[in-house]
Amino acid sequence: MLSSIPLVALTRGFISNLYDYQIKQVNLILPDLPKSFEGKIIAQISDIHAGSLYNLNAVKKGISLLLSQKPDIIFFTGDLVNDFADEMDDYLSIFGKLTAPLGVFSILGNHDYGDYHFNRFHFNNERKLTKQQNLSNVKDIHLKLGWQLLLNESKEIVVNNEKITLVGVENWGGEQPIQLWRSRSGHVQG
């Protein structure tokens, strides 16, 4: 049996398309999708890169555009900031409006870990902030927004006694998470 779920994605480009938000609707065909999930609307938003934003009203319009689709569930798929958690300070109330009946779930993107800034040898630490403090602050933002941050964990979503499982993994594109995995798993490189 094939079932479908509409997927709504709010996307933005760089520089010339910074605030040219668009809704792209995609019907997902998922085998064995429980009937209770048929027709549910998933909204996906990604790559906010708050350090690149400067127009609060345009961002508000983008969030309103996404919410006008009346999503049942929202996924945020990483890169909340460019480098620093405080880039989100002016945008907390705007992104805090992202709510959905089945919840808002998020993962971290490569920029959220701070690798592009804190690992540079020329980094000038005027903010007196460590990479670990910044990452903790980024994670706290997800909590403040009411988003359920999934860090190598899963969450069951239940509708009418039928369930699906969401799995959120940390970004394994950098060397740091791989080293963490090796130390946690006892994996020895030989």
PDB file of C-alpha atoms in Angstrom:
ATOM      1  CA  MET A   1       0.000   0.000   0.000  1.00  0.00           C
ATOM      2  CA  LEU A   2       1.273   3.433  -0.890  1.00  0.00           C
ATOM      3  CA  SER A   3       0.241   6.518   1.001  1.00  0.00           C
ATOM      4  CA  SER A   4       1.180  10.111   0.545  1.00  0.00           C
ATOM      5  CA  ILE A   5       1.984  13.070   2.747  1.00  0.00           C
ATOM      6  CA  PRO A   6       2.180  16.613   1.408  1.00  0.00           C
ATOM      7  CA  LEU A   7       5.532  18.192   2.203  1.00  0.00           C
ATOM      8  CA  VAL A   8       5.871  21.950   2.356  1.00  0.00           C
ATOM      9  CA  ALA A   9       9.358  23.435   2.363  1.00  0.00           C
ATOM     10  CA  LEU A  10      10.217  27.065   2.998  1.00  0.00           C
ATOM     11  CA  THR A  11      13.461  27.795   1.237  1.00  0.00           C
ATOM     12  CA  ARG A  12      15.649  30.786   0.623  1.00  0.00           C
ATOM     13  CA  GLY A  13      18.662  31.468  -1.508  1.00  0.00           C
ATOM     14  CA  PHE A  14      21.708  33.604  -0.875  1.00  0.00           C
ATOM     15  CA  ILE A  15      22.258  37.318  -1.534  1.00  0.00           C
ATOM     16  CA  SER A  16      19.783  38.175  -4.322  1.00  0.00           C
ATOM     17  CA  ASN A  17      17.137  35.722  -3.089  1.00  0.00           C
ATOM     18  CA  LEU A  18      17.676  36.233   0.626  1.00  0.00           C
ATOM     19  CA  TYR A  19      14.012  37.000   1.344  1.00  0.00           C
ATOM     20  CA  ASP A  20      12.447  35.410  -1.725  1.00  0.00           C
ATOM     21  CA  TYR A  21      10.711  32.740   0.336  1.00  0.00           C
ATOM     22  CA  GLN A  22       8.820  30.135  -1.627  1.00  0.00           C
ATOM     23  CA  ILE A  23       6.561  27.238  -0.786  1.00  0.00           C
ATOM     24  CA  LYS A  24       7.385  24.059  -2.653  1.00  0.00           C
ATOM     25  CA  GLN A  25       4.777  21.349  -2.293  1.00  0.00           C
ATOM     26  CA  VAL A  26       5.783  17.753  -2.791  1.00  0.00           C
ATOM     27  CA  ASN A  27       3.594  14.690  -2.359  1.00  0.00           C
ATOM     28  CA  LEU A  28       5.588  11.992  -0.627  1.00  0.00           C
ATOM     29  CA  ILE A  29       4.704   8.410  -1.455  1.00  0.00           C
ATOM     30  CA  LEU A  30       5.624   6.275   1.532  1.00  0.00           C
ATOM     31  CA  PRO A  31       5.008   2.536   1.562  1.00  0.00           C
ATOM     32  CA  ASP A  32       3.293   1.236   4.682  1.00  0.00           C
ATOM     33  CA  LEU A  33       2.500   4.679   6.042  1.00  0.00           C
ATOM     34  CA  PRO A  34      -0.130   4.245   8.759  1.00  0.00           C
ATOM     35  CA  LYS A  35      -3.553   5.452   7.561  1.00  0.00           C
ATOM     36  CA  SER A  36      -3.774   8.014  10.373  1.00  0.00           C
ATOM     37  CA  PHE A  37      -0.840   9.882   8.811  1.00  0.00           C
ATOM     38  CA  GLU A  38      -2.261  10.044   5.277  1.00  0.00           C
ATOM     39  CA  GLY A  39      -2.725  13.635   4.170  1.00  0.00           C
ATOM     40  CA  LYS A  40      -0.826  15.117   7.116  1.00  0.00           C
ATOM     41  CA  ILE A  41       1.130  18.194   6.100  1.00  0.00           C
ATOM     42  CA  ILE A  42       4.835  18.302   6.924  1.00  0.00           C
ATOM     43  CA  ALA A  43       6.617  21.651   6.766  1.00  0.00           C
ATOM     44  CA  GLN A  44      10.389  21.649   6.496  1.00  0.00           C
ATOM     45  CA  ILE A  45      12.532  24.711   7.100  1.00  0.00           C
ATOM     46  CA  SER A  46      16.307  24.768   6.968  1.00  0.00           C
ATOM     47  CA  ASP A  47      19.395  26.942   6.788  1.00  0.00           C
ATOM     48  CA  ILE A  48      18.131  29.995   8.627  1.00  0.00           C
ATOM     49  CA  HIS A  49      21.702  31.315   9.064  1.00  0.00           C
ATOM     50  CA  ALA A  50      20.442  34.073  11.376  1.00  0.00           C
ATOM     51  CA  GLY A  51      23.733  35.961  11.135  1.00  0.00           C
ATOM     52  CA  SER A  52      22.904  36.737   7.504  1.00  0.00           C
ATOM     53  CA  LEU A  53      19.441  38.146   8.235  1.00  0.00           C
ATOM     54  CA  TYR A  54      18.786  41.838   8.685  1.00  0.00           C
ATOM     55  CA  ASN A  55      15.118  42.400   7.756  1.00  0.00           C
ATOM     56  CA  LEU A  56      12.775  41.385  10.597  1.00  0.00           C
ATOM     57  CA  ASN A  57       9.617  42.128   8.584  1.00  0.00           C
ATOM     58  CA  ALA A  58      10.716  39.952   5.684  1.00  0.00           C
ATOM     59  CA  VAL A  59      11.468  37.064   8.054  1.00  0.00           C
ATOM     60  CA  LYS A  60       8.037  37.516   9.687  1.00  0.00           C
ATOM     61  CA  LYS A  61       6.416  37.279   6.249  1.00  0.00           C
ATOM     62  CA  GLY A  62       8.345  34.079   5.530  1.00  0.00           C
ATOM     63  CA  ILE A  63       7.161  32.487   8.782  1.00  0.00           C
ATOM     64  CA  SER A  64       3.585  33.602   8.069  1.00  0.00           C
ATOM     65  CA  LEU A  65       3.842  32.068   4.613  1.00  0.00           C
ATOM     66  CA  LEU A  66       4.928  28.750   6.098  1.00  0.00           C
ATOM     67  CA  LEU A  67       2.235  28.796   8.793  1.00  0.00           C
ATOM     68  CA  SER A  68      -0.444  29.624   6.191  1.00  0.00           C
ATOM     69  CA  GLN A  69       0.032  26.059   4.946  1.00  0.00           C
ATOM     70  CA  LYS A  70      -1.314  24.814   8.303  1.00  0.00           C
ATOM     71  CA  PRO A  71       1.345  22.143   8.814  1.00  0.00           C
ATOM     72  CA  ASP A  72       0.598  19.216  11.110  1.00  0.00           C
ATOM     73  CA  ILE A  73       4.281  18.836  11.935  1.00  0.00           C
ATOM     74  CA  ILE A  74       7.358  20.992  11.305  1.00  0.00           C
ATOM     75  CA  PHE A  75      10.937  19.839  10.777  1.00  0.00           C
ATOM     76  CA  PHE A  76      13.864  22.228  11.121  1.00  0.00           C
ATOM     77  CA  THR A  77      16.860  20.588   9.478  1.00  0.00           C
ATOM     78  CA  GLY A  78      19.853  22.575  10.644  1.00  0.00           C
ATOM     79  CA  ASP A  79      21.979  25.711  10.397  1.00  0.00           C
ATOM     80  CA  LEU A  80      20.135  28.005  12.750  1.00  0.00           C
ATOM     81  CA  VAL A  81      23.174  30.322  12.877  1.00  0.00           C
ATOM     82  CA  ASN A  82      26.272  31.115  10.862  1.00  0.00           C
ATOM     83  CA  ASP A  83      28.648  31.009  13.828  1.00  0.00           C
ATOM     84  CA  PHE A  84      27.231  32.341  17.104  1.00  0.00           C
ATOM     85  CA  ALA A  85      24.086  31.585  19.098  1.00  0.00           C
ATOM     86  CA  ASP A  86      23.466  35.283  19.751  1.00  0.00           C
ATOM     87  CA  GLU A  87      22.773  35.768  16.029  1.00  0.00           C
ATOM     88  CA  MET A  88      19.257  34.514  16.888  1.00  0.00           C
ATOM     89  CA  ASP A  89      18.600  37.128  19.599  1.00  0.00           C
ATOM     90  CA  ASP A  90      16.443  39.378  17.391  1.00  0.00           C
ATOM     91  CA  TYR A  91      14.591  36.438  15.826  1.00  0.00           C
ATOM     92  CA  LEU A  92      13.486  34.359  18.833  1.00  0.00           C
ATOM     93  CA  SER A  93       9.967  35.807  18.947  1.00  0.00           C
ATOM     94  CA  ILE A  94       9.541  35.328  15.191  1.00  0.00           C
ATOM     95  CA  PHE A  95      10.696  31.710  15.020  1.00  0.00           C
ATOM     96  CA  GLY A  96       8.930  30.990  18.303  1.00  0.00           C
ATOM     97  CA  LYS A  97       5.679  31.278  16.338  1.00  0.00           C
ATOM     98  CA  LEU A  98       6.506  28.035  14.531  1.00  0.00           C
ATOM     99  CA  THR A  99       4.109  25.576  16.120  1.00  0.00           C
ATOM    100  CA  ALA A 100       2.215  22.576  14.816  1.00  0.00           C
ATOM    101  CA  PRO A 101      -0.266  20.114  16.339  1.00  0.00           C
ATOM    102  CA  LEU A 102       2.179  17.178  16.152  1.00  0.00           C
ATOM    103  CA  GLY A 103       5.172  19.291  17.180  1.00  0.00           C
ATOM    104  CA  VAL A 104       8.277  20.998  15.846  1.00  0.00           C
ATOM    105  CA  PHE A 105      11.354  18.782  15.637  1.00  0.00           C
ATOM    106  CA  SER A 106      14.875  19.930  14.910  1.00  0.00           C
ATOM    107  CA  ILE A 107      18.431  18.804  14.343  1.00  0.00           C
ATOM    108  CA  LEU A 108      21.707  20.693  14.281  1.00  0.00           C
ATOM    109  CA  GLY A 109      23.473  21.639  11.068  1.00  0.00           C
ATOM    110  CA  ASN A 110      27.189  21.955  10.448  1.00  0.00           C
ATOM    111  CA  HIS A 111      27.228  25.721  11.176  1.00  0.00           C
ATOM    112  CA  ASP A 112      25.494  25.208  14.529  1.00  0.00           C
ATOM    113  CA  TYR A 113      28.568  23.430  15.924  1.00  0.00           C
ATOM    114  CA  GLY A 114      30.737  26.516  15.432  1.00  0.00           C
ATOM    115  CA  ASP A 115      33.479  24.652  13.551  1.00  0.00           C
ATOM    116  CA  TYR A 116      33.714  27.328  10.864  1.00  0.00           C
ATOM    117  CA  HIS A 117      34.617  29.954  13.400  1.00  0.00           C
ATOM    118  CA  PHE A 118      36.047  28.464  16.567  1.00  0.00           C
ATOM    119  CA  ASN A 119      38.454  26.099  14.795  1.00  0.00           C
ATOM    120  CA  ARG A 120      40.139  28.850  12.796  1.00  0.00           C
ATOM    121  CA  PHE A 121      43.619  29.720  13.999  1.00  0.00           C
ATOM    122  CA  HIS A 122      42.963  33.443  13.489  1.00  0.00           C
ATOM    123  CA  PHE A 123      39.853  33.469  15.687  1.00  0.00           C
ATOM    124  CA  ASN A 124      39.744  36.581  17.860  1.00  0.00           C
ATOM    125  CA  ASN A 125      37.708  35.713  20.940  1.00  0.00           C
ATOM    126  CA  GLU A 126      36.279  39.150  21.746  1.00  0.00           C
ATOM    127  CA  ARG A 127      33.148  37.490  23.129  1.00  0.00           C
ATOM    128  CA  LYS A 128      35.108  35.427  25.690  1.00  0.00           C
ATOM    129  CA  LEU A 129      33.130  32.410  24.558  1.00  0.00           C
ATOM    130  CA  THR A 130      34.231  28.817  24.103  1.00  0.00           C
ATOM    131  CA  LYS A 131      33.020  26.606  21.296  1.00  0.00           C
ATOM    132  CA  GLN A 132      31.305  24.362  23.872  1.00  0.00           C
ATOM    133  CA  GLN A 133      29.500  27.334  25.486  1.00  0.00           C
ATOM    134  CA  ASN A 134      28.311  28.532  22.093  1.00  0.00           C
ATOM    135  CA  LEU A 135      27.033  25.066  21.134  1.00  0.00           C
ATOM    136  CA  SER A 136      25.212  24.819  24.462  1.00  0.00           C
ATOM    137  CA  ASN A 137      23.649  28.231  23.769  1.00  0.00           C
ATOM    138  CA  VAL A 138      22.528  27.081  20.297  1.00  0.00           C
ATOM    139  CA  LYS A 139      20.915  23.995  21.831  1.00  0.00           C
ATOM    140  CA  ASP A 140      19.180  26.202  24.429  1.00  0.00           C
ATOM    141  CA  ILE A 141      17.636  28.254  21.620  1.00  0.00           C
ATOM    142  CA  HIS A 142      15.840  25.161  20.313  1.00  0.00           C
ATOM    143  CA  LEU A 143      14.393  24.680  23.802  1.00  0.00           C
ATOM    144  CA  LYS A 144      13.370  28.362  24.074  1.00  0.00           C
ATOM    145  CA  LEU A 145      11.614  28.079  20.707  1.00  0.00           C
ATOM    146  CA  GLY A 146       9.725  25.002  21.863  1.00  0.00           C
ATOM    147  CA  TRP A 147      11.422  22.802  19.282  1.00  0.00           C
ATOM    148  CA  GLN A 148      12.295  19.218  20.183  1.00  0.00           C
ATOM    149  CA  LEU A 149      15.978  18.904  19.335  1.00  0.00           C
ATOM    150  CA  LEU A 150      16.854  15.328  18.407  1.00  0.00           C
ATOM    151  CA  LEU A 151      20.526  14.519  18.994  1.00  0.00           C
ATOM    152  CA  ASN A 152      21.139  10.917  17.963  1.00  0.00           C
ATOM    153  CA  GLU A 153      17.753   9.922  19.278  1.00  0.00           C
ATOM    154  CA  SER A 154      14.277   9.018  18.132  1.00  0.00           C
ATOM    155  CA  LYS A 155      10.758  10.122  18.972  1.00  0.00           C
ATOM    156  CA  GLU A 156       7.492   8.306  18.325  1.00  0.00           C
ATOM    157  CA  ILE A 157       4.589  10.317  16.943  1.00  0.00           C
ATOM    158  CA  VAL A 158       1.224   8.721  17.670  1.00  0.00           C
ATOM    159  CA  VAL A 159      -2.058   9.516  15.913  1.00  0.00           C
ATOM    160  CA  ASN A 160      -5.138   7.345  16.583  1.00  0.00           C
ATOM    161  CA  ASN A 161      -2.980   4.625  18.157  1.00  0.00           C
ATOM    162  CA  GLU A 162      -0.821   4.432  15.002  1.00  0.00           C
ATOM    163  CA  LYS A 163       2.760   5.612  15.117  1.00  0.00           C
ATOM    164  CA  ILE A 164       5.747   6.665  13.113  1.00  0.00           C
ATOM    165  CA  THR A 165       9.256   7.133  14.453  1.00  0.00           C
ATOM    166  CA  LEU A 166      11.355  10.235  13.814  1.00  0.00           C
ATOM    167  CA  VAL A 167      15.110   9.870  14.014  1.00  0.00           C
ATOM    168  CA  GLY A 168      17.398  12.867  14.454  1.00  0.00           C
ATOM    169  CA  VAL A 169      21.139  12.475  14.062  1.00  0.00           C
ATOM    170  CA  GLU A 170      23.929  14.897  14.750  1.00  0.00           C
ATOM    171  CA  ASN A 171      25.909  16.248  11.840  1.00  0.00           C
ATOM    172  CA  TRP A 172      28.603  13.689  11.079  1.00  0.00           C
ATOM    173  CA  GLY A 173      30.239  15.764   8.351  1.00  0.00           C
ATOM    174  CA  GLY A 174      32.994  17.138  10.555  1.00  0.00           C
ATOM    175  CA  GLU A 175      35.805  15.356  12.323  1.00  0.00           C
ATOM    176  CA  GLN A 176      34.642  16.249  15.843  1.00  0.00           C
ATOM    177  CA  PRO A 177      31.452  14.101  15.953  1.00  0.00           C
ATOM    178  CA  ILE A 178      33.310  11.110  14.481  1.00  0.00           C
ATOM    179  CA  GLN A 179      35.938  11.363  17.213  1.00  0.00           C
ATOM    180  CA  LEU A 180      33.143  11.557  19.773  1.00  0.00           C
ATOM    181  CA  TRP A 181      31.510   8.435  18.329  1.00  0.00           C
ATOM    182  CA  ARG A 182      34.813   6.562  18.384  1.00  0.00           C
ATOM    183  CA  SER A 183      35.418   7.468  22.017  1.00  0.00           C
ATOM    184  CA  ARG A 184      31.869   6.524  23.052  1.00  0.00           C
ATOM    185  CA  SER A 185      31.766   3.271  21.120  1.00  0.00           C
ATOM    186  CA  GLY A 186      35.231   2.055  22.005  1.00  0.00           C
ATOM    187  CA  HIS A 187      36.022   1.991  18.268  1.00  0.00           C
ATOM    188  CA  VAL A 188      39.761   1.841  17.665  1.00  0.00           C
ATOM    189  CA  GLN A 189      41.164   3.023  14.402  1.00  0.00           C
ATOM    190  CA  GLY A 190      43.870   0.700  13.189  1.00  0.00           C
TER     191      GLY A 190
END
